[in-house]
PDB file of C-alpha atoms in Angstrom:
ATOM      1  CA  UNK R   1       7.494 -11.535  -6.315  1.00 56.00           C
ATOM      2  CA  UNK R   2       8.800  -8.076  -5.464  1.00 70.00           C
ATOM      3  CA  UNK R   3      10.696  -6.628  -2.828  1.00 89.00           C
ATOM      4  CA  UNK R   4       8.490  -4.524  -0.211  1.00 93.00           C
ATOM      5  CA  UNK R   5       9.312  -0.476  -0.863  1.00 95.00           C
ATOM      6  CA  UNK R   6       9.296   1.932   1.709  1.00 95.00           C
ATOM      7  CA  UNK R   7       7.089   4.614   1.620  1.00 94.00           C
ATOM      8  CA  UNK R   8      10.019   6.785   2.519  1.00 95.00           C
ATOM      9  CA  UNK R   9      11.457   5.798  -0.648  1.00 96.00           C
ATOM     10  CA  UNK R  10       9.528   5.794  -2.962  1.00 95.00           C
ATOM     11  CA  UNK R  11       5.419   5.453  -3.625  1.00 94.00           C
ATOM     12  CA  UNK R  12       3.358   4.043  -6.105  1.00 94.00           C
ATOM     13  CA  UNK R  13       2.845   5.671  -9.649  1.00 91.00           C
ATOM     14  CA  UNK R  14       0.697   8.583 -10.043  1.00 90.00           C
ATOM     15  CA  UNK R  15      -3.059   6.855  -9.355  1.00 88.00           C
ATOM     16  CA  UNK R  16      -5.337  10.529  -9.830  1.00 89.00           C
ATOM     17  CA  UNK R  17      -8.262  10.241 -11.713  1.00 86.00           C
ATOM     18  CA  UNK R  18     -10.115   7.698  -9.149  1.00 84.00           C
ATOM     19  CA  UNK R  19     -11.421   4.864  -9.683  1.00 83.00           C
ATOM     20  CA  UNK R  20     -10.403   5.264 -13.868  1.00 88.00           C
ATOM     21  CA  UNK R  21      -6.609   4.790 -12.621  1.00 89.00           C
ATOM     22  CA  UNK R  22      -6.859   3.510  -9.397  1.00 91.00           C
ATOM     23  CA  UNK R  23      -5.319  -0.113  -9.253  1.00 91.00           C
ATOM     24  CA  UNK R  24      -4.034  -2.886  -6.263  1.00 92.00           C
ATOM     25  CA  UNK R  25      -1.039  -2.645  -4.271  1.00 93.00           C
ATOM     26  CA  UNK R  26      -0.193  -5.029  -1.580  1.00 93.00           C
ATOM     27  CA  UNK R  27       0.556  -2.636   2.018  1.00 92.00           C
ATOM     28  CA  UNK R  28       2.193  -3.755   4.798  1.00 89.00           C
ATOM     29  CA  UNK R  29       1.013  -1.773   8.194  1.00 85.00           C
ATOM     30  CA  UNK R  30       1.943  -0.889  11.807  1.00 79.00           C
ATOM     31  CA  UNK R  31      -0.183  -2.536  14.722  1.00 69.00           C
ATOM     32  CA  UNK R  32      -1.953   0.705  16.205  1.00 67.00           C
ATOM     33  CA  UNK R  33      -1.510   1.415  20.027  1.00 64.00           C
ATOM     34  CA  UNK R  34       1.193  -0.916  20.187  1.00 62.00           C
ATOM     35  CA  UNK R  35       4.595  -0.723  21.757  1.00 61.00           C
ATOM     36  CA  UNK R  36       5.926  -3.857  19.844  1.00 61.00           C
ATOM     37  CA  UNK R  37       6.927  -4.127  16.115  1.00 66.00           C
ATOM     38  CA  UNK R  38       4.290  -5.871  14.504  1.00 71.00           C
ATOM     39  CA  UNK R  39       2.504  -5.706  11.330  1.00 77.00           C
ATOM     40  CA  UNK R  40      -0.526  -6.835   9.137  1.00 82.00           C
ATOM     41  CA  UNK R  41      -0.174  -6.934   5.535  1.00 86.00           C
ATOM     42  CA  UNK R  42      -3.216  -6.164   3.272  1.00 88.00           C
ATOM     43  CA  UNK R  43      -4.373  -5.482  -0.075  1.00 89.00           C
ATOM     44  CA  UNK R  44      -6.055  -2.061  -0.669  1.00 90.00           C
ATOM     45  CA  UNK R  45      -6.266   0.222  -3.709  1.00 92.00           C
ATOM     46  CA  UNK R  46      -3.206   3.241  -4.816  1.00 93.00           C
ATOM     47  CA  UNK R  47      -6.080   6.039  -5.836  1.00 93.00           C
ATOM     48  CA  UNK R  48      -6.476   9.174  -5.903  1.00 92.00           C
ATOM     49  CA  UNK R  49      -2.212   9.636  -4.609  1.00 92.00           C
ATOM     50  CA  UNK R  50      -3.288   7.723  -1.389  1.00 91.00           C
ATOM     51  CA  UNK R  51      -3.786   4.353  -0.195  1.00 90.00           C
ATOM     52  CA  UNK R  52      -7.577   3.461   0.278  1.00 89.00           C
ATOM     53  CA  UNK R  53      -9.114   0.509   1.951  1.00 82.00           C
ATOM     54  CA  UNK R  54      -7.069  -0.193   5.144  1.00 72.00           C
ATOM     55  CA  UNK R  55      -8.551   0.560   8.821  1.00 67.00           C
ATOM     56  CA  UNK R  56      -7.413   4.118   8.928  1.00 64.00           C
ATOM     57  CA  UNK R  57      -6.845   5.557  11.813  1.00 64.00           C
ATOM     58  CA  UNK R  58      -3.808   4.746  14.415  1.00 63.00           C
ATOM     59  CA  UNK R  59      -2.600   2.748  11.438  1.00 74.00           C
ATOM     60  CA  UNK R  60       0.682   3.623   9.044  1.00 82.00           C
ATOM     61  CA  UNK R  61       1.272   1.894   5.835  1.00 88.00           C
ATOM     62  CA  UNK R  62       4.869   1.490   6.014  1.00 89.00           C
ATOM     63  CA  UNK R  63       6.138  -0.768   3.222  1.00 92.00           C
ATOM     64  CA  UNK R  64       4.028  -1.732  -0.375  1.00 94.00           C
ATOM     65  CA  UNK R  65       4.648  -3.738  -3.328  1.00 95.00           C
ATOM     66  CA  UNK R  66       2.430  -4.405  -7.068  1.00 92.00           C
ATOM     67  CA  UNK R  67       0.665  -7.538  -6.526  1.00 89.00           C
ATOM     68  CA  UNK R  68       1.825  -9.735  -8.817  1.00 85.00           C
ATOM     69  CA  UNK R  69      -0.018 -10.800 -12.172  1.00 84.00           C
ATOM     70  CA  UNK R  70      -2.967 -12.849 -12.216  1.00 83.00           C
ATOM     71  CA  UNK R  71      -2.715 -16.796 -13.863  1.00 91.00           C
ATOM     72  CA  UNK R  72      -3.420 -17.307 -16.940  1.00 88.00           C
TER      73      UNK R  72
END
């Protein structure tokens, strides 16, 4: 499995052509209105240069990763 990238680092690859590039990424996010450090992870789609999918909102993705393949 990877290692969860900031998305002060570094984002995912260029994703622009929607849904013809758009692909999974695994996001980890801030709890909204809260005053304590926690965080929901969730899968939502890299297109269009921005993460779609998530409750948006009061919400931050902070961290993401590639899921990982599929079995065989």
């Amino acid at each position: 499995m990877s290692e969860w990238i900031s998305v002060d680092d570094r984002l995912p690859e260029d994703a622009l052509h929607g849904v013809h590039d758009a692909y999974p990424v695994l996001v980890c996010l801030n709890a909204p209105y809260s005053n304590v450090s926690v965080f929901s992870v969730k899968t939502c789609v890299w297109m269009n240069n921005d993460f779609q999918g998530y409750p948006a909102g009061a919400t931050k993705v902070t961290h993401w990763m590639p899921l990982p393949e599929p079995p065989q």
